[in-house]
Coordinates of C-alpha atoms and ligand atoms in Angstrom, one line a residue:
Chain U
M1 CA -13.6 -14.5 -28.0
E2 CA -13.3 -16.5 -24.8
L3 CA -12.3 -15.0 -21.5
T4 CA -11.4 -16.8 -18.3
A5 CA -10.7 -15.4 -14.8
V6 CA -10.6 -16.8 -11.3
T7 CA -10.5 -15.4 -7.8
T8 CA -10.9 -16.7 -4.3
I9 CA -13.4 -15.1 -2.0
R10 CA -13.4 -15.6 1.8
K11 CA -17.1 -16.6 2.0
P12 CA -18.8 -20.0 1.7
A13 CA -19.9 -21.2 -1.7
P14 CA -23.6 -21.0 -1.1
E15 CA -23.3 -17.4 -0.3
V16 CA -21.2 -16.5 -3.3
Y17 CA -23.5 -18.5 -5.5
A18 CA -26.6 -16.8 -4.1
F19 CA -25.1 -13.4 -4.8
W20 CA -24.3 -14.3 -8.4
R21 CA -27.6 -16.1 -8.9
D22 CA -29.4 -12.8 -8.2
L23 CA -28.3 -11.6 -11.6
E24 CA -29.4 -8.1 -10.9
N25 CA -26.3 -7.9 -8.7
L26 CA -23.9 -8.4 -11.7
P27 CA -23.7 -4.7 -12.7
T28 CA -22.4 -3.7 -9.2
F29 CA -19.1 -5.3 -10.2
M30 CA -19.1 -6.0 -13.9
A31 CA -17.8 -2.8 -15.6
H32 CA -19.6 -3.2 -19.0
L33 CA -23.0 -3.8 -17.5
E34 CA -25.5 -1.1 -16.9
A35 CA -28.4 -3.2 -15.7
V36 CA -29.7 -6.7 -15.5
R37 CA -33.4 -7.4 -14.9
A38 CA -34.8 -10.8 -14.0
T39 CA -37.8 -11.5 -16.3
G40 CA -38.5 -15.0 -15.1
D41 CA -37.0 -17.7 -12.9
R42 CA -34.3 -18.5 -15.5
T43 CA -34.7 -15.6 -18.0
S44 CA -33.3 -12.1 -17.8
H45 CA -32.7 -8.9 -19.8
W46 CA -29.2 -7.4 -19.9
V47 CA -28.2 -3.8 -20.8
A48 CA -24.5 -3.1 -21.5
G49 CA -23.1 0.4 -20.8
A50 CA -21.2 2.9 -22.9
P51 CA -18.0 1.0 -23.2
F52 CA -19.9 -1.6 -25.3
G53 CA -21.4 1.1 -27.6
Q54 CA -24.8 2.6 -27.0
N55 CA -28.0 0.5 -26.6
V56 CA -26.6 -2.9 -26.6
E57 CA -29.2 -5.1 -24.9
W58 CA -30.1 -8.7 -25.0
D59 CA -32.1 -11.4 -23.4
A60 CA -30.5 -14.3 -21.6
E61 CA -31.5 -17.6 -20.0
I62 CA -29.9 -19.9 -17.5
V63 CA -29.3 -23.2 -19.3
D64 CA -27.4 -25.1 -16.7
E65 CA -27.4 -24.8 -13.0
T66 CA -26.4 -26.7 -9.8
P67 CA -27.1 -24.7 -6.7
A68 CA -24.0 -23.6 -4.8
E69 CA -21.8 -25.1 -7.5
K70 CA -22.4 -23.8 -11.0
I71 CA -24.5 -21.4 -13.2
G72 CA -24.4 -21.4 -17.0
W73 CA -26.2 -18.9 -19.2
R74 CA -26.4 -17.7 -22.8
S75 CA -28.0 -14.9 -24.7
T76 CA -31.2 -15.8 -26.6
G77 CA -32.9 -14.4 -29.7
K78 CA -31.0 -12.1 -32.0
A79 CA -28.5 -10.5 -29.6
D80 CA -26.2 -7.8 -31.1
V81 CA -23.3 -9.5 -29.3
P82 CA -24.2 -13.1 -28.8
N83 CA -22.6 -14.3 -25.6
A84 CA -22.6 -17.0 -23.0
G85 CA -21.0 -17.6 -19.6
T86 CA -20.4 -20.1 -16.9
V87 CA -19.3 -19.6 -13.3
R88 CA -18.3 -22.4 -11.0
F89 CA -18.0 -22.1 -7.2
V90 CA -15.4 -24.4 -5.8
P91 CA -14.6 -24.7 -2.1
A92 CA -11.0 -23.6 -1.4
P93 CA -8.6 -25.8 0.5
D94 CA -8.7 -23.4 3.5
G95 CA -12.2 -24.6 4.3
V96 CA -13.7 -21.1 4.5
S97 CA -13.2 -19.6 1.0
T98 CA -14.7 -20.2 -2.4
E99 CA -12.8 -20.2 -5.7
V100 CA -14.9 -18.5 -8.4
H101 CA -14.0 -19.7 -11.9
V102 CA -15.6 -17.7 -14.8
V103 CA -15.6 -18.3 -18.5
L104 CA -17.3 -15.8 -20.8
T105 CA -17.6 -16.1 -24.6
Y106 CA -18.5 -13.3 -27.0
E107 CA -19.2 -13.5 -30.7
I108 CA -17.8 -10.2 -31.8
P109 CA -19.8 -8.8 -34.7
G110 CA -18.4 -6.7 -37.6
G111 CA -19.0 -3.0 -38.1
T112 CA -18.8 -0.2 -35.6
L113 CA -20.3 -2.2 -32.7
G114 CA -17.7 -4.9 -33.2
K115 CA -15.0 -2.2 -33.1
A116 CA -16.4 -0.6 -30.0
V117 CA -16.5 -4.0 -28.2
A118 CA -13.0 -4.9 -29.4
K119 CA -11.7 -1.5 -28.2
Y120 CA -13.4 -2.0 -24.8
F121 CA -11.6 -5.3 -24.3
G122 CA -8.3 -3.8 -25.6
E123 CA -5.1 -5.8 -26.0
E124 CA -5.4 -7.8 -22.9
P125 CA -9.1 -8.6 -22.8
H126 CA -9.0 -10.8 -19.7
Q127 CA -8.0 -7.8 -17.6
Q128 CA -11.6 -6.5 -17.7
L129 CA -12.9 -9.7 -16.3
D130 CA -10.0 -9.9 -13.7
D131 CA -11.0 -6.4 -12.5
D132 CA -14.7 -7.5 -12.4
L133 CA -13.9 -10.4 -10.1
R134 CA -11.7 -8.2 -7.9
R135 CA -14.8 -6.0 -7.4
L136 CA -17.0 -9.0 -6.8
K137 CA -14.5 -9.9 -4.0
Q138 CA -14.6 -6.3 -2.6
V139 CA -18.4 -6.3 -2.5
L140 CA -18.7 -9.7 -0.8
E141 CA -15.8 -9.4 1.6
A142 CA -15.6 -5.7 2.3
G143 CA -19.2 -4.6 1.6
E144 CA -18.9 -2.5 -1.5
V145 CA -16.6 -1.5 -4.3
V146 CA -13.7 0.5 -2.9
R147 CA -13.3 4.1 -4.1
S148 CA -10.2 6.3 -3.9
D149 CA -9.6 9.9 -4.9
G150 CA -7.7 8.9 -7.9
A151 CA -10.3 6.2 -8.9
P152 CA -13.5 7.5 -7.4
W153 CA -15.9 5.7 -9.7
G154 CA -15.0 2.2 -8.8
K155 CA -15.8 0.3 -12.0
R156 CA -13.9 2.7 -14.2
A157 CA -10.6 2.7 -12.4
R158 CA -8.4 1.1 -15.0
A159 CA -10.0 2.9 -18.0
E160 CA -9.2 6.2 -16.4
F161 CA -5.4 5.8 -16.3
P162 CA -3.7 8.3 -15.9
Q163 CA -6.3 9.1 -13.2
R164 CA -7.4 12.3 -11.6
P165 CA -4.9 13.4 -8.9
A166 CA -5.1 11.7 -5.5
Q167 CA -6.8 14.7 -4.1
P168 CA -10.4 15.1 -2.7
L169 CA -13.2 15.6 -5.2
S170 CA -14.8 19.0 -5.5
D171 CA -18.6 19.3 -4.9
D172 CA -19.0 19.7 -8.6
E173 CA -17.1 16.6 -9.5
L174 CA -19.1 14.6 -6.9
A175 CA -22.4 16.0 -8.1
K176 CA -21.6 15.1 -11.7
G177 CA -20.6 11.6 -10.6
A178 CA -19.3 9.0 -12.9
D179 CA -21.1 10.2 -16.0
R180 CA -19.1 13.3 -16.8
Chain Y
M1 CA -8.2 22.9 2.9
R2 CA -4.4 23.2 2.7
A3 CA -2.5 20.1 1.6
N4 CA 1.1 19.2 0.7
T5 CA 1.1 17.9 -2.9
W6 CA 3.5 16.2 -5.3
A7 CA 4.3 18.7 -8.0
G8 CA 6.7 16.8 -10.2
R9 CA 10.1 15.2 -9.6
N10 CA 11.9 17.1 -6.8
K11 CA 9.0 19.4 -6.1
V12 CA 6.3 19.5 -3.5
E13 CA 3.8 22.4 -3.1
V14 CA 1.3 23.3 -0.4
R15 CA -1.9 24.1 -2.2
D16 CA -5.6 24.6 -1.6
V17 CA -7.6 21.5 -2.5
P18 CA -11.2 20.5 -1.8
D19 CA -12.1 19.1 1.6
P20 CA -12.5 15.3 1.7
K21 CA -15.9 13.7 1.8
I22 CA -17.2 10.3 2.7
L23 CA -17.0 8.1 -0.5
N24 CA -17.6 4.6 1.0
S25 CA -19.8 3.7 3.9
R26 CA -17.0 2.5 6.1
D27 CA -15.0 5.8 5.7
A28 CA -14.3 8.4 8.4
I29 CA -13.0 12.0 8.0
V30 CA -10.2 13.0 10.4
R31 CA -9.2 16.5 11.2
I32 CA -5.4 16.2 11.3
T33 CA -3.5 17.5 14.4
S34 CA -0.1 16.1 13.5
T35 CA 1.5 14.6 10.5
A36 CA 5.1 13.7 9.5
I37 CA 7.5 13.4 6.6
C38 CA 8.9 9.9 5.9
G39 CA 11.8 8.5 4.1
S40 CA 9.3 6.8 1.8
D41 CA 8.0 10.3 0.8
L42 CA 11.6 11.0 -0.5
H43 CA 11.4 8.0 -2.9
L44 CA 8.2 9.7 -4.3
V45 CA 9.7 13.1 -4.5
D46 CA 12.9 11.8 -6.0
G47 CA 10.8 10.2 -8.7
Y48 CA 11.6 6.5 -8.1
V49 CA 8.0 5.4 -7.5
P50 CA 6.0 5.3 -10.7
T51 CA 2.4 6.5 -11.1
M52 CA 2.6 9.7 -9.1
Q53 CA 0.6 12.6 -10.5
D54 CA 0.8 16.3 -10.2
G55 CA -1.5 17.3 -7.4
D56 CA -1.4 14.1 -5.5
V57 CA -1.8 14.8 -1.8
M58 CA 1.2 13.3 0.1
G59 CA 1.7 11.9 3.5
H60 CA 0.9 8.6 5.2
E61 CA 1.9 9.3 8.9
F62 CA -0.9 11.2 10.5
M63 CA -3.3 11.4 13.5
G64 CA -6.1 13.6 14.6
E65 CA -9.8 13.8 15.6
V66 CA -12.7 12.0 13.9
I67 CA -15.2 14.6 12.7
E68 CA -17.4 12.4 10.6
V69 CA -18.1 8.7 10.1
G70 CA -19.8 6.8 7.3
P71 CA -23.1 4.9 8.0
S72 CA -21.4 1.4 8.3
V73 CA -18.9 2.4 11.0
S74 CA -20.4 1.2 14.3
A75 CA -20.3 3.5 17.3
E76 CA -18.5 1.0 19.5
R77 CA -15.7 1.0 17.0
L78 CA -15.4 4.8 16.3
R79 CA -17.3 7.9 17.0
V80 CA -17.1 11.6 16.1
G81 CA -14.7 13.2 18.6
D82 CA -12.4 10.2 19.0
R83 CA -8.7 10.9 18.9
V84 CA -7.0 8.4 16.6
V85 CA -3.7 7.4 15.0
V86 CA -4.2 6.2 11.4
P87 CA -2.0 3.3 10.1
F88 CA -0.5 3.9 6.6
P89 CA -1.7 0.6 4.9
I90 CA -5.4 0.7 4.1
A91 CA -6.9 -2.7 5.0
C92 CA -10.4 -4.2 4.8
G93 CA -10.1 -6.5 7.8
A94 CA -12.0 -9.3 5.9
C95 CA -9.9 -10.8 3.2
A96 CA -7.5 -13.7 3.6
A97 CA -4.5 -11.4 3.9
C98 CA -6.1 -9.3 6.6
A99 CA -7.2 -12.5 8.4
A100 CA -3.5 -13.5 8.4
E101 CA -2.6 -10.0 9.8
L102 CA -0.8 -9.2 6.5
Y103 CA -2.5 -5.9 6.3
S104 CA -0.2 -4.2 3.8
C105 CA -1.1 -7.0 1.4
C106 CA -4.9 -6.5 1.8
E107 CA -6.6 -7.8 -1.2
N108 CA -9.5 -5.4 -1.3
S109 CA -8.2 -1.9 -0.5
N110 CA -6.5 -1.0 -3.7
P111 CA -8.8 0.1 -6.6
N112 CA -5.8 0.0 -8.9
A113 CA -4.9 -3.6 -7.9
G114 CA -4.8 -4.5 -11.6
I115 CA -1.9 -2.1 -12.1
A116 CA 0.0 -3.2 -9.0
E117 CA -0.4 -6.8 -10.1
K118 CA 1.3 -6.0 -13.4
M119 CA 4.3 -4.5 -11.5
F120 CA 4.5 -7.0 -8.6
G121 CA 2.9 -10.2 -9.8
H122 CA 0.2 -9.9 -7.2
P123 CA -1.5 -6.7 -6.0
V124 CA -0.7 -4.8 -2.8
A125 CA -2.9 -2.8 -0.4
G126 CA -3.9 0.8 -0.7
I127 CA -1.6 3.3 1.0
F128 CA -2.4 6.9 1.8
G129 CA -0.5 9.4 -0.3
Y130 CA 1.7 6.9 -1.9
S131 CA 1.1 6.8 -5.7
H132 CA -1.7 5.4 -7.9
L133 CA 0.0 2.0 -7.8
T134 CA -1.2 1.8 -4.2
G135 CA -4.7 3.1 -5.0
G136 CA -4.5 6.8 -5.6
F137 CA -5.6 7.7 -2.0
A138 CA -5.1 11.3 -0.9
G139 CA -2.6 11.5 1.9
G140 CA -2.3 13.0 5.4
Q141 CA 0.0 16.0 5.0
A142 CA -3.2 18.0 5.0
Q143 CA -5.8 19.6 7.3
Y144 CA -8.2 16.7 6.8
A145 CA -8.1 13.2 5.4
R146 CA -10.7 10.6 4.4
V147 CA -9.9 7.3 6.0
P148 CA -11.4 4.2 4.3
F149 CA -12.2 1.1 6.4
A150 CA -12.2 3.3 9.5
D151 CA -13.7 0.5 11.5
V152 CA -10.5 -1.5 11.0
G153 CA -7.4 0.7 11.0
P154 CA -7.5 3.7 13.3
L155 CA -6.2 3.3 16.8
K156 CA -8.0 5.2 19.5
I157 CA -5.8 7.1 22.0
E158 CA -7.7 7.4 25.2
S159 CA -4.8 8.3 27.5
E160 CA -3.1 11.7 27.9
L161 CA -0.1 10.9 25.8
T162 CA 1.0 13.7 23.5
D163 CA 0.7 13.6 19.7
E164 CA 4.4 13.4 19.5
Q165 CA 4.4 10.2 21.7
V166 CA 1.9 8.3 19.6
L167 CA 2.1 9.8 16.0
F168 CA 4.8 7.3 14.9
L169 CA 2.5 4.4 15.6
S170 CA 1.1 5.3 12.1
D171 CA 4.2 3.9 10.5
I172 CA 7.8 4.1 11.5
L173 CA 7.7 2.7 15.1
P174 CA 5.8 -0.5 13.9
T175 CA 8.1 -0.6 10.9
G176 CA 11.2 -0.5 12.9
Y177 CA 9.7 -3.0 15.3
M178 CA 8.7 -5.4 12.5
G179 CA 12.2 -5.1 11.1
A180 CA 13.6 -6.3 14.5
E181 CA 10.8 -8.9 15.0
M182 CA 11.6 -10.6 11.7
C183 CA 15.1 -11.2 13.1
D184 CA 13.9 -13.6 15.7
I185 CA 16.3 -12.0 18.2
R186 CA 18.0 -14.1 20.8
P187 CA 19.8 -12.7 23.9
T188 CA 23.2 -13.5 22.4
D189 CA 22.6 -11.7 19.1
V190 CA 24.5 -8.8 17.6
V191 CA 22.1 -6.9 15.4
A192 CA 23.4 -4.5 12.7
V193 CA 21.1 -1.8 11.3
W194 CA 21.9 -0.1 8.0
G195 CA 20.5 3.4 8.0
A196 CA 20.2 5.7 11.1
G197 CA 17.2 7.5 9.7
P198 CA 13.9 7.5 11.7
V199 CA 13.1 3.9 10.7
G200 CA 16.6 2.7 11.5
Q201 CA 16.6 4.4 14.9
F202 CA 13.3 2.6 15.8
A203 CA 14.6 -0.7 14.4
M204 CA 17.6 -0.3 16.8
D205 CA 15.5 0.6 19.8
S206 CA 13.2 -2.4 19.0
A207 CA 16.2 -4.8 18.7
R208 CA 17.3 -3.7 22.1
V209 CA 13.7 -4.0 23.5
L210 CA 13.6 -7.5 22.0
G211 CA 16.7 -8.4 23.9
A212 CA 19.7 -8.1 21.5
A213 CA 23.1 -8.2 23.2
Q214 CA 24.4 -5.4 21.0
V215 CA 23.0 -3.1 18.3
I216 CA 25.2 -1.5 15.6
A217 CA 24.2 1.6 13.7
I218 CA 25.6 2.1 10.2
D219 CA 25.2 5.4 8.4
K220 CA 27.3 8.3 7.1
E221 CA 25.6 11.3 8.7
P222 CA 27.6 12.0 11.9
Y223 CA 24.6 13.6 13.6
R224 CA 22.4 10.6 13.0
L225 CA 25.1 8.3 14.3
R226 CA 25.4 10.5 17.3
M227 CA 21.7 10.2 17.9
A228 CA 22.0 6.4 17.7
A229 CA 25.0 6.4 20.1
E230 CA 23.1 8.5 22.6
A231 CA 20.4 5.9 22.6
G232 CA 23.0 3.3 23.4
H233 CA 23.8 1.8 20.0
T234 CA 27.3 1.4 18.5
P235 CA 27.9 3.7 15.6
V236 CA 29.8 2.8 12.4
N237 CA 30.4 5.5 9.7
F238 CA 30.6 3.9 6.3
E239 CA 32.4 6.8 4.8
E240 CA 35.2 6.6 7.3
V241 CA 35.7 2.9 7.7
D242 CA 35.3 -0.3 5.7
V243 CA 32.0 -1.6 7.0
R244 CA 32.7 -5.3 6.7
S245 CA 36.0 -5.1 8.5
R246 CA 34.6 -3.0 11.3
L247 CA 31.7 -5.4 11.7
L248 CA 34.1 -8.4 11.9
E249 CA 36.1 -6.5 14.5
L250 CA 33.0 -5.8 16.5
T251 CA 31.8 -9.4 16.4
G252 CA 35.0 -11.4 16.9
G253 CA 35.1 -12.2 13.2
R254 CA 31.6 -13.8 13.1
G255 CA 29.7 -11.0 11.5
P256 CA 26.4 -9.7 12.9
D257 CA 23.9 -12.5 13.7
K258 CA 21.0 -10.4 12.3
C259 CA 21.1 -7.6 9.8
I260 CA 18.4 -5.0 9.1
D261 CA 18.2 -2.9 5.9
A262 CA 16.5 0.4 6.9
V263 CA 17.9 2.3 3.9
G264 CA 16.1 1.0 0.8
M265 CA 16.4 1.9 -2.9
E266 CA 18.3 5.1 -2.6
A267 CA 21.4 4.0 -0.7
S268 CA 24.7 5.6 -1.3
H269 CA 28.0 3.8 -1.5
G270 CA 31.3 4.5 0.2
S271 CA 33.1 3.6 -3.0
A272 CA 32.4 6.3 -5.6
H273 CA 32.6 4.2 -8.7
I274 CA 30.2 1.5 -7.4
H275 CA 27.8 4.2 -6.4
A276 CA 28.2 5.7 -9.9
Y277 CA 27.4 2.4 -11.5
D278 CA 24.1 2.0 -9.8
R279 CA 23.3 5.7 -9.9
I280 CA 23.7 5.8 -13.7
K281 CA 21.7 2.6 -14.2
Q282 CA 19.0 4.0 -11.9
A283 CA 19.0 7.3 -13.7
V284 CA 18.5 5.7 -17.1
R285 CA 15.9 3.5 -15.5
S286 CA 17.7 0.2 -16.5
E287 CA 17.9 -0.6 -12.8
T288 CA 15.3 0.8 -10.4
E289 CA 17.3 0.4 -7.2
R290 CA 20.6 1.4 -5.6
P291 CA 20.9 -1.6 -3.3
H292 CA 24.3 -1.0 -1.6
A293 CA 23.0 -1.5 1.9
L294 CA 21.1 -4.7 1.0
R295 CA 24.2 -6.2 -0.7
Q296 CA 26.4 -5.3 2.2
A297 CA 24.0 -6.7 4.7
I298 CA 23.9 -10.0 2.9
L299 CA 27.6 -10.2 2.6
S300 CA 28.2 -9.2 6.2
C301 CA 25.6 -11.4 7.9
R302 CA 26.8 -14.4 9.9
S303 CA 26.1 -17.7 8.2
G304 CA 22.6 -18.9 9.1
G305 CA 21.6 -15.4 10.0
V306 CA 18.6 -13.3 9.1
V307 CA 18.6 -10.3 6.7
S308 CA 15.5 -8.3 7.5
V309 CA 14.6 -5.7 4.8
I310 CA 12.3 -2.8 5.8
G311 CA 13.9 -0.2 3.5
V312 CA 11.6 0.1 0.4
Y313 CA 12.4 -1.4 -3.0
G314 CA 10.2 -0.8 -6.0
G315 CA 11.4 -2.7 -8.9
F316 CA 14.5 -4.6 -10.0
L317 CA 18.1 -4.6 -8.8
D318 CA 21.4 -5.7 -10.2
K319 CA 24.1 -7.8 -8.7
F320 CA 22.0 -9.4 -6.0
P321 CA 24.5 -11.5 -4.0
A322 CA 22.6 -14.7 -4.5
G323 CA 25.7 -16.9 -3.9
A324 CA 26.2 -15.5 -0.4
W325 CA 22.6 -15.7 0.4
M326 CA 22.2 -19.3 -0.8
N327 CA 25.5 -20.9 0.2
R328 CA 25.6 -19.4 3.7
S329 CA 22.0 -20.4 4.6
L330 CA 20.8 -16.8 5.1
T331 CA 17.1 -16.0 5.6
L332 CA 15.7 -13.0 3.8
R333 CA 12.6 -11.5 5.3
T334 CA 10.8 -8.3 4.3
G335 CA 7.5 -6.4 3.9
Q336 CA 5.7 -3.1 4.0
C337 CA 4.8 -3.0 7.6
H338 CA 1.6 -4.6 8.7
V339 CA 1.0 -1.6 11.0
Q340 CA -2.4 -2.7 12.3
R341 CA -0.8 -5.8 13.9
Y342 CA 1.6 -3.7 16.0
M343 CA -0.3 -0.6 17.0
K344 CA -1.9 -1.7 20.3
P345 CA 1.0 -3.7 21.7
L346 CA 3.4 -0.8 20.8
L347 CA 1.1 1.8 22.4
E348 CA 1.3 -0.3 25.6
R349 CA 5.1 -0.4 25.4
I350 CA 5.1 3.4 25.0
E351 CA 2.8 3.7 28.0
R352 CA 5.2 1.5 30.0
G353 CA 8.1 3.7 28.9
E354 CA 9.9 1.0 26.9
F355 CA 10.0 3.3 23.9
D356 CA 10.5 7.1 23.7
P357 CA 9.4 7.9 20.1
T358 CA 9.9 11.6 20.6
R359 CA 13.6 11.2 20.7
I360 CA 14.0 11.4 17.0
I361 CA 11.9 14.6 16.4
T362 CA 14.3 17.4 15.4
H363 CA 11.9 19.8 13.7
T364 CA 8.2 20.8 14.1
L365 CA 6.9 23.1 11.4
P366 CA 3.5 24.4 10.3
L367 CA 2.0 22.4 7.3
D368 CA 2.5 25.5 5.1
E369 CA 6.3 25.0 5.5
A370 CA 6.2 21.4 4.2
E371 CA 8.4 22.3 1.3
R372 CA 11.2 23.6 3.6
G373 CA 10.7 20.4 5.8
F374 CA 11.3 18.2 2.7
E375 CA 14.3 20.2 1.8
M376 CA 15.9 19.8 5.2
F377 CA 15.0 16.2 5.6
K378 CA 16.2 15.2 2.2
N379 CA 19.5 17.2 2.3
K380 CA 20.2 16.4 5.9
Q381 CA 20.3 20.1 6.8
D382 CA 20.3 21.5 10.3
N383 CA 20.8 18.0 11.7
C384 CA 17.3 17.1 10.5
E385 CA 16.2 13.6 11.6
K386 CA 12.4 13.8 11.6
V387 CA 10.0 16.6 10.7
V388 CA 6.5 16.8 12.3
L389 CA 4.0 19.1 10.5
K390 CA 1.2 20.9 12.2
P391 CA -1.8 21.6 9.9
Ligands
NAD401 N1 8.7 -1.3 5.2 C1 7.9 -0.3 5.5 O1 6.8 -0.5 5.8 C2 8.5 1.1 5.6 C3 7.8 2.1 6.3 C4 8.5 3.3 6.4 C5 9.6 3.6 5.7 N2 10.2 2.6 5.0 C6 11.5 2.8 4.3 O2 12.6 2.7 5.2 C7 13.7 3.4 4.7 C8 14.2 4.4 5.6 O3 13.3 5.4 6.0 P1 13.7 6.7 6.8 O4 12.5 7.5 7.1 O5 14.5 6.3 8.0 O6 14.6 7.4 5.7 P2 15.9 8.3 5.7 O7 16.1 8.6 4.2 O8 15.8 9.4 6.7 O9 17.0 7.3 6.2 C9 17.9 6.6 5.4 C10 19.3 6.6 6.0 O10 20.1 5.7 5.3 C11 21.4 6.2 5.2 N3 22.1 5.5 4.2 C12 22.2 5.8 2.8 N4 23.0 4.8 2.2 C13 23.4 4.0 3.2 C14 24.2 2.8 3.2 N5 24.8 2.4 2.1 N6 24.5 2.2 4.4 C15 23.9 2.7 5.5 N7 23.1 3.8 5.6 C16 22.9 4.4 4.4 C17 21.1 7.7 4.9 O11 22.3 8.5 5.2 C18 19.9 8.0 5.8 O12 20.3 8.4 7.1 C19 13.1 4.1 3.4 O13 13.4 3.2 2.3 C20 11.7 4.1 3.6 O14 10.9 4.1 2.4 C21 9.7 1.3 4.9
ZN402 ZN1 6.4 6.4 6.4
ZN403 ZN1 -8.1 -7.0 3.5

């Protein structure tokens, strides 16, 4: 499965590139990621969260890179869900913003894991990636992922529809946090 | 705290809900001293805006005192104790839309932007108390509210003006003003305003402040037309006269140079069967709007004129008079108000006495009587024009 998405962020390309290049930042805006840990200059270890099924982890390496312009990576070894991605950072015509063009590819396996991944992406799989890029934009332009009473847990907003009412959270709900 | 909540179609209910807390570092918590009921709230209660949920706290016109600020709100911008009016669109101040002062189209303030994009093609900003399509933010008909991006939106009130003088800077005064501003008014212009509700009244006052030669008020509620006439505008009752003929008569056959729709999707029609056509289509949800005012504005407007739409539309409408619009070189302009753009200059105009926003307030009730307030405002009882609630 190949997913593409694009957004424009009102920050210069080197800054957007630098944020993405620090791969440990990816889980702040990518809904399916729990954690990414750099294990070397070009290598990293990725952990996907519950929506992808439990315990989906893989190693990845950067295979293609031009600073401030492009990063390409792919999973290595025997990943449960082999995947690869590229992101290009293109200066926008306004002279201050950067277009972020992302392509992700997944080799969806058979069995329950494949089903869980397919379910996560749903009928319109690119939506997940669209939402990821919206959150990237929020983080870079506005400082963090925006939270509302109806969608208090940021990354899960769309999955939670219909949402909790637009009414302040109780102390209990807040304490429990996103992992109810 | 106590808060007025949506409880299903045609039902609001004041309930106990948790107090708001800081969720993002640029939030503030405001203790609300005054809040109001808006015509936009009626669209929610009447069930014409999708994605409302039982228990949603309503209200987007509010002001009060800052009682807590998040760690990223700088003290120069906002401190505990500040008295503020809060604009209804939630805006980050940093995206391209905000940089262009299109605050109600902020690209970052709506966590449900993906849903809004499906409806509207591109997403819209978060709005307080105005459905999950605009973010699912609890509103301000409550004792307290969480205000995101508190370093961008809230306007500090440092003078001795009363709540009643400044409260409407949160929405309807800027909205009426933007409606008039979009008309590019010249001193020779006759401006006709459909709707003599609170938004229409302020559009009329703004048209006059911006120099229109004459302002015409169109509605069917005699007391609302009287209120407009007392403010110096020319009333036209669409249930008593044919609007188009009356407008031609008032303008020497030219038609108004500029027309403002301050009615929106729930207009009624002088002709019963046309009203029924749209009412039925809207009821079975095959059309989402009853656009009589908009149609009439387009058909009445002088060739080359501007039709400025501040009444709210949510979906799709039938029988849009595209022929009149295209062949007669009309300009159609519209938007949810970019309130942040207008708050300071309008505060100054209030201070200079150019606007008296208090003239439309007919009822002041305790928050706990919000349900009665909605009832009166919606059904035009007791000459109700604008209800202010005190938490
Ligand atoms: N653009 C914005 O940012 C913004 C902000 C606030 C409110 N609004 C919208 O402005 C509109 C008016 O708000 P309000 O608070 O004044 O509401 P309101 O319901 O009090 O006023 C609407 C008025 O229009 C009159 N009306 C109905 N059908 C008509 C017709 N065919 N011709 C002329 N008048 C007609 C009604 O009698 C009523 O007096 C609503 O749609 C509201 O959602 C828009
Ligand atoms: Zn309003
Ligand atoms: Zn913005």
